Every structure is written in structure tokens, then in C-alpha cells.
């Protein structure tokens, strides 16, 4: 009952410590209103999709995270991802006024846009650890390790923020609180992927893939207010009535565990006949064949974390006495004093549907369209992903990729991004302008990935020198496939 009161009170008054364990696990920063920017500074670490590295044909480890079939017919024979980090944060009410993303001093003087009726925020962060994908002819396998964190906030009533900040003496207001959602989940995952060619004839090429993840829960917190009424009097708030629920798991290693899966398919319209095509096989000189266009679809993050230790959940409605809730923590009690219905619950992952269309304009120039739709249930104890619609022009070759994604987050927040892959490193953002030009910054986004790639399968690598004759040091890092017959049949 007191949940919305405590949430907003804490967010606008950093000296308050009520509901500290629950809310600090979500917002470990000074203001909830600046969560998007401070997260980049205190990286808590899906998924915004980080478009540049996801649609690149030369980085299959990243691509398989949103569609497991991407590892079939992958450009490198072996892609070894060493380390990568990414963080995306966006909201519609807290911002840096006339500033840049990297102006960290400005984070302490952020502004609040009180012209909004309801506030929303989305935070996604990830550490992608050692991972790999390997082409095995008509089949492929992959492995990935990662730590992911997702926070989604919807319909925070900013009317209360205005009343609290302005603190008009003698002013008393009652307003409605409806469908407020605050969800947070942090977990580690170890995933195995498998894909294979499902159909090939003439220029038609169909592949499929599946990923199974073992999940390790690290943190979970959820707060709902389905409907209620709040009284604001001289900057003090009291929830008069309402119904909703909350859940919490104390941050810890293996506070719970679970499983998840992703499944995907890709159809390619090839340029040449692929009836007998084997990726990286001798019939194509140990390489892969180009496509004219491709379309793919995938269902991702189907599953969740079962909280088993140091957790609880509770539901409340109009029959509960809101004063009991409000006085529990304000009286100096800890979070253990909160009412609860049980101590085990399931926090579901941000399930979504991804579809993609990619057109080859030749010469290394591609046009891509990506659509991501959230499928998670609004009442679930787990975060929601952002809806995403993006179109991207990119240039890609073995050693270089440049992408310019134009995206709409939740169909209302336009971003212009930039991603560059040079040799082994990829750096990108889906909101590039605030890095270079002063503006009101509502969104911050950045990702970096480092990898090794091997293009020649065993048997295809033969040095083009014998003994010391013609030897150059660089030859050690540049093997050639001189004899197509040496390539494997698989």
C-alpha cells in the first residue's frame, strides 16, 4: 500500500532511507529521476539490442543472442568473443540540460521535466564474457557467458513529483495512481546454441537455431500499483487506498536459478545456386556465399529465475490499512518487517519477438530493418524489454564495418546511432548526437566488444612460403588457402 509513496519519496528526497534495501537494489544512485545517466557512471551491468554489432555478419556471437540461427553460415569459421560491455538507459522525465553524455559533472545538477503526466524509464546493461561460435559445415555450435541487468519503469505519476518539489504551503491535492510498474532483475547466464541448415535448393536457403541458457539469479525487485489514490499535503504524501503487489530478493550470488531458451529461423535468397553448398567447404574455397537478401525471426528470453533464498512477495488491496504499511519502515524497522504472503516466486526474463530484414546492395553496402516487440506479461515479477523499430545503413567488410542505425524506442523516442568495427574491436552507440553536441540529454548508450576471428577451417590454412625463403614476419598472421582441395568436406 505504501509502495508508491515510498518509491517517489525516496526518488525525490535522497536523505530518506525508507525501503532502502528494496529501492537501493534498483536505484543505487542519488535520484531515480537521473537513473539513466548515473547507470553509465556506476555500470551495474539484452537488452537494448545494440544494433550495430547485432546485424553485422562478421560478429556472429553477438548476432546469436537475438537469433540463434545467425551462427549457421557465419562469415568467420570461428568467432571468439573475448569481452564486451554495453549499457543503454533512457527515460522521459530526468535529463541533463544543454549538456553532453560525457559531462559527468552535469549529472549532479540534472533537471526534471514536470510537463510530463507519466514518467517511464528503461535501463539495460550487459557484460558479455568469453564466448564463441563455430561453423561445422551444415551445422554450427555456440557458447556464451554473460551478466545482464534490466530495469523497466512505467507510469510514474509526475503530478506527485511536481507537488513534492514545489511544496506550496497549505496546498493539498488528491490524485489517482494507476498501473505504475517498477521492475528490476540481474542475472548471469551460460548458454549453449546449436543451428543447422534446414533446407537448401536452387537459391533458397533456410536455417534454424536454438539456445538453452542456465540462469543464475543475482538480484530481483518488483513494485506494482494497479490503482489507488494519494494525498499530497505540503510536500508530504500518503497513499489513501490502492491495490498492487511487490516482490524482493536480497542481492546475492545464486539467490535463485532457472532456465531460458531462444529459438530462431533465417531465410536467405542467395545470389548463386546453393543446392550443394557447404559453408567453409572445399566447393566454395573455404568461404561463404553471399545473399541477395535475408529475413529472420526469433523468440528470445523465454524463461525466468526462481527466487529460492532471501526473497519474499506480497499482494495488497483496499482492505489493508495503509497506515500499517507506511509506519512499518518510517518507525525505523528494517525491510524484514514488511508484510509478505510467501518467500518464493519466479522473476521472468524480458521475453520478446525479433524480426529482421537485410538487403545486400553489393559492394559491401547493406540496408537493414529490425523490429523487436516485447512479449512479457505486465503483471509478471520481471522486467520488460523496450519495443524497438530501427532501420540501418551499413558498410561491412572483413576488417571494417560502419553502421548508422535510426531507431524508435517504444515507437516514440527517435535515436540516431553509430557503430564502427575496426579489425578486432567494435564500438557503438544508438544515440550518438549527445556525445558531440549539447542538447537536453534523456538517453545514454554505449557498447564495446573485443574479439578474435578465424576465417580458414583446418586444412585450409597453408602458408605461402617454404622454409626461410620469402619469409616475412607478417605471414605468421596471414595464412592463405592456396589449394582448394585441402579444404574439408565436413
mmCIF file of N, CA, C and O in Angstrom, residues 280-376:
data_model
loop_
_atom_site.group_PDB
_atom_site.id
_atom_site.type_symbol
_atom_site.label_atom_id
_atom_site.label_comp_id
_atom_site.label_asym_id
_atom_site.label_seq_id
_atom_site.Cartn_x
_atom_site.Cartn_y
_atom_site.Cartn_z
ATOM 1 N N UNK A 280 32.155 -22.854 -45.717
ATOM 2 C CA UNK A 280 33.570 -23.079 -45.404
ATOM 3 C C UNK A 280 34.062 -24.431 -45.928
ATOM 4 O O UNK A 280 35.059 -24.966 -45.432
ATOM 5 N N UNK A 281 33.374 -24.975 -46.929
ATOM 6 C CA UNK A 281 33.791 -26.238 -47.523
ATOM 7 C C UNK A 281 34.613 -26.034 -48.772
ATOM 8 O O UNK A 281 34.773 -24.919 -49.271
ATOM 9 N N UNK A 282 35.139 -27.138 -49.311
ATOM 10 C CA UNK A 282 36.056 -27.014 -50.428
ATOM 11 C C UNK A 282 35.352 -26.556 -51.706
ATOM 12 O O UNK A 282 35.967 -25.965 -52.580
ATOM 13 N N UNK A 283 34.031 -26.825 -51.805
ATOM 14 C CA UNK A 283 33.338 -26.439 -53.031
ATOM 15 C C UNK A 283 33.154 -24.929 -53.153
ATOM 16 O O UNK A 283 32.743 -24.434 -54.195
ATOM 17 N N UNK A 284 33.418 -24.188 -52.088
ATOM 18 C CA UNK A 284 33.355 -22.720 -52.152
ATOM 19 C C UNK A 284 34.680 -22.117 -51.683
ATOM 20 O O UNK A 284 34.714 -21.003 -51.163
ATOM 21 N N UNK A 285 35.754 -22.878 -51.838
ATOM 22 C CA UNK A 285 37.104 -22.396 -51.498
ATOM 23 C C UNK A 285 37.210 -21.928 -50.049
ATOM 24 O O UNK A 285 37.784 -20.891 -49.737
ATOM 25 N N UNK A 286 36.553 -22.664 -49.159
ATOM 26 C CA UNK A 286 36.661 -22.416 -47.709
ATOM 27 C C UNK A 286 36.059 -21.080 -47.281
ATOM 28 O O UNK A 286 36.481 -20.502 -46.273
ATOM 29 N N UNK A 287 35.112 -20.558 -48.037
ATOM 30 C CA UNK A 287 34.494 -19.287 -47.677
ATOM 31 C C UNK A 287 32.981 -19.490 -47.535
ATOM 32 O O UNK A 287 32.497 -20.602 -47.347
ATOM 33 N N UNK A 288 32.232 -18.421 -47.611
ATOM 34 C CA UNK A 288 30.775 -18.479 -47.611
ATOM 35 C C UNK A 288 30.264 -17.722 -48.832
ATOM 36 O O UNK A 288 30.946 -16.846 -49.365
ATOM 37 N N UNK A 289 29.050 -18.043 -49.238
ATOM 38 C CA UNK A 289 28.462 -17.405 -50.409
ATOM 39 C C UNK A 289 27.588 -16.220 -49.991
ATOM 40 O O UNK A 289 26.954 -16.244 -48.931
ATOM 41 N N UNK A 290 27.523 -15.193 -50.817
ATOM 42 C CA UNK A 290 26.724 -14.008 -50.484
ATOM 43 C C UNK A 290 25.235 -14.244 -50.732
ATOM 44 O O UNK A 290 24.827 -15.096 -51.512
ATOM 45 N N UNK A 291 24.422 -13.454 -50.045
ATOM 46 C CA UNK A 291 22.978 -13.494 -50.245
ATOM 47 C C UNK A 291 22.511 -12.178 -50.859
ATOM 48 O O UNK A 291 23.164 -11.131 -50.709
ATOM 49 N N UNK A 292 21.388 -12.237 -51.544
ATOM 50 C CA UNK A 292 20.781 -11.016 -52.079
ATOM 51 C C UNK A 292 19.997 -10.309 -50.989
ATOM 52 O O UNK A 292 20.078 -9.099 -50.841
ATOM 53 N N UNK A 293 19.231 -11.096 -50.235
ATOM 54 C CA UNK A 293 18.526 -10.544 -49.078
ATOM 55 C C UNK A 293 18.214 -11.685 -48.116
ATOM 56 O O UNK A 293 18.256 -12.864 -48.480
ATOM 57 N N UNK A 294 17.928 -11.333 -46.885
ATOM 58 C CA UNK A 294 17.553 -12.340 -45.901
ATOM 59 C C UNK A 294 16.500 -11.766 -44.965
ATOM 60 O O UNK A 294 16.418 -10.556 -44.750
ATOM 61 N N UNK A 295 15.695 -12.661 -44.405
ATOM 62 C CA UNK A 295 14.688 -12.284 -43.424
ATOM 63 C C UNK A 295 14.760 -13.307 -42.293
ATOM 64 O O UNK A 295 14.971 -14.501 -42.528
ATOM 65 N N UNK A 296 14.638 -12.847 -41.057
ATOM 66 C CA UNK A 296 14.775 -13.736 -39.909
ATOM 67 C C UNK A 296 13.758 -13.389 -38.834
ATOM 68 O O UNK A 296 13.250 -12.263 -38.775
ATOM 69 N N UNK A 297 13.465 -14.364 -37.988
ATOM 70 C CA UNK A 297 12.546 -14.170 -36.869
ATOM 71 C C UNK A 297 13.013 -15.035 -35.703
ATOM 72 O O UNK A 297 13.535 -16.141 -35.914
ATOM 73 N N UNK A 298 12.819 -14.540 -34.505
ATOM 74 C CA UNK A 298 13.247 -15.298 -33.327
ATOM 75 C C UNK A 298 12.398 -14.937 -32.116
ATOM 76 O O UNK A 298 11.885 -13.825 -32.003
ATOM 77 N N UNK A 299 12.254 -15.906 -31.223
ATOM 78 C CA UNK A 299 11.611 -15.725 -29.925
ATOM 79 C C UNK A 299 12.700 -15.883 -28.882
ATOM 80 O O UNK A 299 13.364 -16.930 -28.826
ATOM 81 N N UNK A 300 12.919 -14.859 -28.052
ATOM 82 C CA UNK A 300 14.077 -14.852 -27.159
ATOM 83 C C UNK A 300 13.662 -14.670 -25.705
ATOM 84 O O UNK A 300 12.588 -14.149 -25.400
ATOM 85 N N UNK A 301 14.538 -15.132 -24.816
ATOM 86 C CA UNK A 301 14.383 -14.965 -23.366
ATOM 87 C C UNK A 301 13.073 -15.545 -22.852
ATOM 88 O O UNK A 301 12.327 -14.892 -22.100
ATOM 89 N N UNK A 302 12.802 -16.772 -23.233
ATOM 90 C CA UNK A 302 11.615 -17.475 -22.739
ATOM 91 C C UNK A 302 12.036 -18.274 -21.507
ATOM 92 O O UNK A 302 12.689 -19.320 -21.626
ATOM 93 N N UNK A 303 11.710 -17.798 -20.334
ATOM 94 C CA UNK A 303 12.100 -18.464 -19.098
ATOM 95 C C UNK A 303 12.256 -17.454 -17.984
ATOM 96 O O UNK A 303 11.906 -16.274 -18.120
ATOM 97 N N UNK A 304 12.765 -17.895 -16.840
ATOM 98 C CA UNK A 304 12.894 -16.992 -15.716
ATOM 99 C C UNK A 304 13.739 -17.565 -14.603
ATOM 100 O O UNK A 304 14.212 -18.707 -14.659
ATOM 101 N N UNK A 305 13.933 -16.741 -13.571
ATOM 102 C CA UNK A 305 14.706 -17.106 -12.385
ATOM 103 C C UNK A 305 13.747 -17.399 -11.246
ATOM 104 O O UNK A 305 12.898 -16.561 -10.900
ATOM 105 N N UNK A 306 13.858 -18.566 -10.659
ATOM 106 C CA UNK A 306 13.061 -18.928 -9.500
ATOM 107 C C UNK A 306 13.790 -18.484 -8.241
ATOM 108 O O UNK A 306 14.871 -19.002 -7.912
ATOM 109 N N UNK A 307 13.236 -17.506 -7.533
ATOM 110 C CA UNK A 307 13.846 -16.987 -6.312
ATOM 111 C C UNK A 307 13.586 -17.979 -5.181
ATOM 112 O O UNK A 307 12.428 -18.275 -4.861
ATOM 113 N N UNK A 308 14.673 -18.474 -4.587
ATOM 114 C CA UNK A 308 14.548 -19.514 -3.558
ATOM 115 C C UNK A 308 15.119 -19.112 -2.208
ATOM 116 O O UNK A 308 14.814 -19.744 -1.201
ATOM 117 N N UNK A 309 15.968 -18.089 -2.175
ATOM 118 C CA UNK A 309 16.621 -17.716 -0.930
ATOM 119 C C UNK A 309 16.534 -16.209 -0.709
ATOM 120 O O UNK A 309 16.737 -15.423 -1.631
ATOM 121 N N UNK A 310 16.236 -15.822 0.533
ATOM 122 C CA UNK A 310 16.224 -14.424 0.959
ATOM 123 C C UNK A 310 15.311 -13.565 0.088
ATOM 124 O O UNK A 310 15.667 -12.441 -0.287
ATOM 125 N N UNK A 311 14.159 -14.075 -0.247
ATOM 126 C CA UNK A 311 13.196 -13.333 -1.046
ATOM 127 C C UNK A 311 11.804 -13.392 -0.451
ATOM 128 O O UNK A 311 11.524 -14.205 0.444
ATOM 129 N N UNK A 312 10.926 -12.544 -0.924
ATOM 130 C CA UNK A 312 9.528 -12.573 -0.491
ATOM 131 C C UNK A 312 8.678 -11.813 -1.495
ATOM 132 O O UNK A 312 9.176 -11.037 -2.318
ATOM 133 N N UNK A 313 7.373 -12.040 -1.416
ATOM 134 C CA UNK A 313 6.415 -11.299 -2.232
ATOM 135 C C UNK A 313 5.167 -11.046 -1.409
ATOM 136 O O UNK A 313 4.919 -11.721 -0.392
ATOM 137 N N UNK A 314 4.390 -10.060 -1.841
ATOM 138 C CA UNK A 314 3.181 -9.714 -1.103
ATOM 139 C C UNK A 314 2.211 -8.963 -2.008
ATOM 140 O O UNK A 314 2.627 -8.185 -2.870
ATOM 141 N N UNK A 315 0.938 -9.219 -1.819
ATOM 142 C CA UNK A 315 -0.125 -8.502 -2.514
ATOM 143 C C UNK A 315 -0.929 -7.710 -1.498
ATOM 144 O O UNK A 315 -1.070 -8.117 -0.348
ATOM 145 N N UNK A 316 -1.473 -6.558 -1.924
ATOM 146 C CA UNK A 316 -2.283 -5.737 -1.032
ATOM 147 C C UNK A 316 -3.445 -5.154 -1.817
ATOM 148 O O UNK A 316 -3.391 -5.040 -3.040
ATOM 149 N N UNK A 317 -4.498 -4.776 -1.104
ATOM 150 C CA UNK A 317 -5.668 -4.179 -1.747
ATOM 151 C C UNK A 317 -6.311 -3.178 -0.806
ATOM 152 O O UNK A 317 -5.751 -2.835 0.243
ATOM 153 N N UNK A 318 -7.512 -2.723 -1.165
ATOM 154 C CA UNK A 318 -8.171 -1.651 -0.412
ATOM 155 C C UNK A 318 -8.533 -2.055 1.008
ATOM 156 O O UNK A 318 -8.768 -1.201 1.860
ATOM 157 N N UNK A 319 -8.584 -3.355 1.281
ATOM 158 C CA UNK A 319 -8.954 -3.804 2.630
ATOM 159 C C UNK A 319 -7.808 -3.662 3.626
ATOM 160 O O UNK A 319 -8.022 -3.735 4.829
ATOM 161 N N UNK A 320 -6.575 -3.467 3.115
ATOM 162 C CA UNK A 320 -5.432 -3.304 4.010
ATOM 163 C C UNK A 320 -5.358 -1.873 4.517
ATOM 164 O O UNK A 320 -5.733 -0.924 3.827
ATOM 165 N N UNK A 321 -4.856 -1.716 5.713
ATOM 166 C CA UNK A 321 -4.697 -0.402 6.326
ATOM 167 C C UNK A 321 -3.379 0.203 5.854
ATOM 168 O O UNK A 321 -2.311 -0.285 6.188
ATOM 169 N N UNK A 322 -3.482 1.263 5.069
ATOM 170 C CA UNK A 322 -2.266 1.862 4.505
ATOM 171 C C UNK A 322 -1.353 2.425 5.590
ATOM 172 O O UNK A 322 -0.137 2.479 5.414
ATOM 173 N N UNK A 323 -1.917 2.855 6.732
ATOM 174 C CA UNK A 323 -1.072 3.374 7.804
ATOM 175 C C UNK A 323 -0.135 2.298 8.339
ATOM 176 O O UNK A 323 0.998 2.583 8.728
ATOM 177 N N UNK A 324 -0.590 1.069 8.353
ATOM 178 C CA UNK A 324 0.279 -0.001 8.810
ATOM 179 C C UNK A 324 1.493 -0.139 7.898
ATOM 180 O O UNK A 324 2.613 -0.348 8.341
ATOM 181 N N UNK A 325 1.256 -0.029 6.614
ATOM 182 C CA UNK A 325 2.360 -0.138 5.674
ATOM 183 C C UNK A 325 3.313 1.048 5.829
ATOM 184 O O UNK A 325 4.517 0.897 5.873
ATOM 185 N N UNK A 326 2.755 2.251 5.882
ATOM 186 C CA UNK A 326 3.582 3.445 5.932
ATOM 187 C C UNK A 326 4.406 3.505 7.207
ATOM 188 O O UNK A 326 5.530 3.982 7.214
ATOM 189 N N UNK A 327 3.859 3.004 8.307
ATOM 190 C CA UNK A 327 4.546 3.127 9.585
ATOM 191 C C UNK A 327 5.581 2.034 9.824
ATOM 192 O O UNK A 327 6.394 2.157 10.726
ATOM 193 N N UNK A 328 5.528 0.988 9.030
ATOM 194 C CA UNK A 328 6.457 -0.118 9.252
ATOM 195 C C UNK A 328 7.906 0.342 9.143
ATOM 196 O O UNK A 328 8.718 0.126 10.030
ATOM 197 N N UNK A 329 8.240 1.026 8.042
ATOM 198 C CA UNK A 329 9.616 1.449 7.829
ATOM 199 C C UNK A 329 9.902 2.825 8.400
ATOM 200 O O UNK A 329 11.024 3.107 8.809
ATOM 201 N N UNK A 330 8.898 3.695 8.410
ATOM 202 C CA UNK A 330 9.134 5.026 8.971
ATOM 203 C C UNK A 330 9.392 4.957 10.464
ATOM 204 O O UNK A 330 9.986 5.853 11.040
ATOM 205 N N UNK A 331 8.968 3.863 11.097
ATOM 206 C CA UNK A 331 9.240 3.689 12.520
ATOM 207 C C UNK A 331 10.636 3.184 12.795
ATOM 208 O O UNK A 331 10.971 2.911 13.952
ATOM 209 N N UNK A 332 11.456 3.050 11.772
ATOM 210 C CA UNK A 332 12.840 2.621 11.960
ATOM 211 C C UNK A 332 13.063 1.142 11.768
ATOM 212 O O UNK A 332 14.172 0.650 11.955
ATOM 213 N N UNK A 333 12.018 0.418 11.391
ATOM 214 C CA UNK A 333 12.161 -1.014 11.169
ATOM 215 C C UNK A 333 12.873 -1.286 9.840
ATOM 216 O O UNK A 333 12.847 -0.467 8.929
ATOM 217 N N UNK A 334 13.462 -2.454 9.741
ATOM 218 C CA UNK A 334 14.123 -2.848 8.517
ATOM 219 C C UNK A 334 13.156 -3.478 7.539
ATOM 220 O O UNK A 334 11.962 -3.633 7.803
ATOM 221 N N UNK A 335 13.706 -3.883 6.400
ATOM 222 C CA UNK A 335 12.861 -4.428 5.344
ATOM 223 C C UNK A 335 12.242 -5.762 5.741
ATOM 224 O O UNK A 335 11.210 -6.166 5.204
ATOM 225 N N UNK A 336 12.830 -6.444 6.724
ATOM 226 C CA UNK A 336 12.269 -7.716 7.178
ATOM 227 C C UNK A 336 10.905 -7.543 7.828
ATOM 228 O O UNK A 336 10.165 -8.518 7.988
ATOM 229 N N UNK A 337 10.569 -6.303 8.206
ATOM 230 C CA UNK A 337 9.284 -6.062 8.840
ATOM 231 C C UNK A 337 8.145 -5.912 7.846
ATOM 232 O O UNK A 337 6.981 -5.800 8.227
ATOM 233 N N UNK A 338 8.451 -5.904 6.550
ATOM 234 C CA UNK A 338 7.408 -5.764 5.543
ATOM 235 C C UNK A 338 6.475 -6.968 5.535
ATOM 236 O O UNK A 338 6.916 -8.106 5.653
ATOM 237 N N UNK A 339 5.181 -6.748 5.386
ATOM 238 C CA UNK A 339 4.237 -7.868 5.269
ATOM 239 C C UNK A 339 4.556 -8.697 4.033
ATOM 240 O O UNK A 339 5.030 -8.176 3.027
ATOM 241 N N UNK A 340 4.289 -9.993 4.109
ATOM 242 C CA UNK A 340 4.589 -10.875 2.987
ATOM 243 C C UNK A 340 3.612 -12.034 2.945
ATOM 244 O O UNK A 340 3.119 -12.493 3.969
ATOM 245 N N UNK A 341 3.358 -12.490 1.715
ATOM 246 C CA UNK A 341 2.499 -13.646 1.509
ATOM 247 C C UNK A 341 3.296 -14.936 1.335
ATOM 248 O O UNK A 341 2.779 -16.030 1.551
ATOM 249 N N UNK A 342 4.537 -14.841 0.902
ATOM 250 C CA UNK A 342 5.365 -16.016 0.678
ATOM 251 C C UNK A 342 6.798 -15.621 0.437
ATOM 252 O O UNK A 342 7.129 -14.427 0.360
ATOM 253 N N UNK A 343 7.683 -16.612 0.306
ATOM 254 C CA UNK A 343 9.110 -16.306 0.163
ATOM 255 C C UNK A 343 9.722 -16.861 -1.120
ATOM 256 O O UNK A 343 10.930 -16.775 -1.315
ATOM 257 N N UNK A 344 8.912 -17.429 -2.026
ATOM 258 C CA UNK A 344 9.435 -17.918 -3.296
ATOM 259 C C UNK A 344 8.551 -17.428 -4.434
ATOM 260 O O UNK A 344 7.322 -17.487 -4.334
ATOM 261 N N UNK A 345 9.193 -16.966 -5.484
ATOM 262 C CA UNK A 345 8.451 -16.515 -6.658
ATOM 263 C C UNK A 345 9.363 -16.610 -7.876
ATOM 264 O O UNK A 345 10.574 -16.815 -7.742
ATOM 265 N N UNK A 346 8.791 -16.457 -9.070
ATOM 266 C CA UNK A 346 9.565 -16.519 -10.318
ATOM 267 C C UNK A 346 9.627 -15.147 -10.965
ATOM 268 O O UNK A 346 8.590 -14.520 -11.204
ATOM 269 N N UNK A 347 10.832 -14.671 -11.211
ATOM 270 C CA UNK A 347 11.056 -13.422 -11.944
ATOM 271 C C UNK A 347 11.345 -13.779 -13.402
ATOM 272 O O UNK A 347 12.375 -14.395 -13.705
ATOM 273 N N UNK A 348 10.440 -13.420 -14.302
ATOM 274 C CA UNK A 348 10.568 -13.806 -15.713
ATOM 275 C C UNK A 348 11.498 -12.859 -16.460
ATOM 276 O O UNK A 348 11.559 -11.655 -16.169
ATOM 277 N N UNK A 349 12.208 -13.401 -17.437
ATOM 278 C CA UNK A 349 13.098 -12.597 -18.274
ATOM 279 C C UNK A 349 12.274 -11.714 -19.222
ATOM 280 O O UNK A 349 11.089 -11.969 -19.449
ATOM 281 N N UNK A 350 12.918 -10.676 -19.794
ATOM 282 C CA UNK A 350 12.214 -9.783 -20.741
ATOM 283 C C UNK A 350 12.014 -10.442 -22.101
ATOM 284 O O UNK A 350 12.747 -10.173 -23.053
ATOM 285 N N UNK A 351 11.018 -11.307 -22.186
ATOM 286 C CA UNK A 351 10.762 -12.063 -23.409
ATOM 287 C C UNK A 351 10.387 -11.126 -24.553
ATOM 288 O O UNK A 351 9.723 -10.100 -24.350
ATOM 289 N N UNK A 352 10.791 -11.497 -25.778
ATOM 290 C CA UNK A 352 10.493 -10.641 -26.920
ATOM 291 C C UNK A 352 10.531 -11.403 -28.231
ATOM 292 O O UNK A 352 11.063 -12.520 -28.328
ATOM 293 N N UNK A 353 9.955 -10.790 -29.258
ATOM 294 C CA UNK A 353 9.962 -11.307 -30.625
ATOM 295 C C UNK A 353 10.796 -10.371 -31.479
ATOM 296 O O UNK A 353 10.539 -9.164 -31.524
ATOM 297 N N UNK A 354 11.809 -10.917 -32.162
ATOM 298 C CA UNK A 354 12.676 -10.125 -33.031
ATOM 299 C C UNK A 354 12.494 -10.557 -34.485
ATOM 300 O O UNK A 354 12.503 -11.752 -34.783
ATOM 301 N N UNK A 355 12.328 -9.608 -35.356
ATOM 302 C CA UNK A 355 12.303 -9.882 -36.795
ATOM 303 C C UNK A 355 13.273 -8.929 -37.482
ATOM 304 O O UNK A 355 13.497 -7.803 -37.019
ATOM 305 N N UNK A 356 13.848 -9.395 -38.593
ATOM 306 C CA UNK A 356 14.890 -8.611 -39.251
ATOM 307 C C UNK A 356 14.859 -8.851 -40.761
ATOM 308 O O UNK A 356 14.611 -9.973 -41.226
ATOM 309 N N UNK A 357 15.095 -7.787 -41.506
ATOM 310 C CA UNK A 357 15.244 -7.872 -42.957
ATOM 311 C C UNK A 357 16.540 -7.189 -43.342
ATOM 312 O O UNK A 357 16.829 -6.076 -42.892
ATOM 313 N N UNK A 358 17.349 -7.876 -44.160
ATOM 314 C CA UNK A 358 18.656 -7.357 -44.534
ATOM 315 C C UNK A 358 18.817 -7.491 -46.044
ATOM 316 O O UNK A 358 18.659 -8.587 -46.604
ATOM 317 N N UNK A 359 19.141 -6.378 -46.708
ATOM 318 C CA UNK A 359 19.249 -6.360 -48.172
ATOM 319 C C UNK A 359 20.659 -5.989 -48.582
ATOM 320 O O UNK A 359 21.230 -4.997 -48.101
ATOM 321 N N UNK A 360 21.217 -6.791 -49.473
ATOM 322 C CA UNK A 360 22.582 -6.594 -49.955
ATOM 323 C C UNK A 360 22.555 -5.720 -51.217
ATOM 324 O O UNK A 360 22.089 -6.137 -52.268
ATOM 325 N N UNK A 361 23.086 -4.510 -51.089
ATOM 326 C CA UNK A 361 23.144 -3.583 -52.217
ATOM 327 C C UNK A 361 24.425 -3.739 -53.029
ATOM 328 O O UNK A 361 24.652 -2.965 -53.956
ATOM 329 N N UNK A 362 25.254 -4.719 -52.670
ATOM 330 C CA UNK A 362 26.530 -5.012 -53.323
ATOM 331 C C UNK A 362 27.615 -4.012 -52.905
ATOM 332 O O UNK A 362 27.319 -2.907 -52.448
ATOM 333 N N UNK A 363 28.841 -4.432 -53.101
ATOM 334 C CA UNK A 363 29.968 -3.586 -52.744
ATOM 335 C C UNK A 363 30.160 -3.423 -51.256
ATOM 336 O O UNK A 363 30.812 -2.481 -50.808
ATOM 337 N N UNK A 364 29.575 -4.328 -50.464
ATOM 338 C CA UNK A 364 29.699 -4.227 -49.015
ATOM 339 C C UNK A 364 28.683 -3.318 -48.368
ATOM 340 O O UNK A 364 28.750 -3.080 -47.157
ATOM 341 N N UNK A 365 27.726 -2.808 -49.128
ATOM 342 C CA UNK A 365 26.709 -1.895 -48.590
ATOM 343 C C UNK A 365 25.406 -2.670 -48.371
ATOM 344 O O UNK A 365 24.935 -3.382 -49.254
ATOM 345 N N UNK A 366 24.826 -2.522 -47.184
ATOM 346 C CA UNK A 366 23.617 -3.240 -46.805
ATOM 347 C C UNK A 366 22.591 -2.268 -46.232
ATOM 348 O O UNK A 366 22.945 -1.214 -45.677
ATOM 349 N N UNK A 367 21.335 -2.657 -46.354
ATOM 350 C CA UNK A 367 20.242 -1.944 -45.698
ATOM 351 C C UNK A 367 19.514 -2.928 -44.801
ATOM 352 O O UNK A 367 19.162 -4.026 -45.229
ATOM 353 N N UNK A 368 19.288 -2.542 -43.535
ATOM 354 C CA UNK A 368 18.698 -3.443 -42.552
ATOM 355 C C UNK A 368 17.489 -2.803 -41.882
ATOM 356 O O UNK A 368 17.498 -1.600 -41.588
ATOM 357 N N UNK A 369 16.466 -3.606 -41.622
ATOM 358 C CA UNK A 369 15.312 -3.188 -40.837
ATOM 359 C C UNK A 369 15.138 -4.185 -39.698
ATOM 360 O O UNK A 369 15.119 -5.406 -39.928
ATOM 361 N N UNK A 370 15.028 -3.692 -38.482
ATOM 362 C CA UNK A 370 14.928 -4.539 -37.287
ATOM 363 C C UNK A 370 13.705 -4.131 -36.478
ATOM 364 O O UNK A 370 13.468 -2.942 -36.238
ATOM 365 N N UNK A 371 12.942 -5.134 -36.052
ATOM 366 C CA UNK A 371 11.747 -4.894 -35.247
ATOM 367 C C UNK A 371 11.787 -5.811 -34.035
ATOM 368 O O UNK A 371 11.974 -7.021 -34.166
ATOM 369 N N UNK A 372 11.654 -5.234 -32.845
ATOM 370 C CA UNK A 372 11.649 -6.007 -31.612
ATOM 371 C C UNK A 372 10.397 -5.650 -30.808
ATOM 372 O O UNK A 372 10.159 -4.471 -30.516
ATOM 373 N N UNK A 373 9.607 -6.659 -30.460
ATOM 374 C CA UNK A 373 8.349 -6.452 -29.752
ATOM 375 C C UNK A 373 8.376 -7.183 -28.413
ATOM 376 O O UNK A 373 8.657 -8.383 -28.355
ATOM 377 N N UNK A 374 8.102 -6.477 -27.326
ATOM 378 C CA UNK A 374 8.044 -7.129 -26.020
ATOM 379 C C UNK A 374 6.854 -8.081 -25.954
ATOM 380 O O UNK A 374 5.777 -7.796 -26.477
ATOM 381 N N UNK A 375 7.062 -9.205 -25.270
ATOM 382 C CA UNK A 375 6.008 -10.192 -25.098
ATOM 383 C C UNK A 375 5.788 -10.557 -23.636
ATOM 384 O O UNK A 375 4.969 -11.419 -23.334
ATOM 385 N N UNK A 376 6.516 -9.929 -22.737
ATOM 386 C CA UNK A 376 6.374 -10.247 -21.324
ATOM 387 C C UNK A 376 5.024 -9.778 -20.802
ATOM 388 O O UNK A 376 4.420 -8.839 -21.314
#
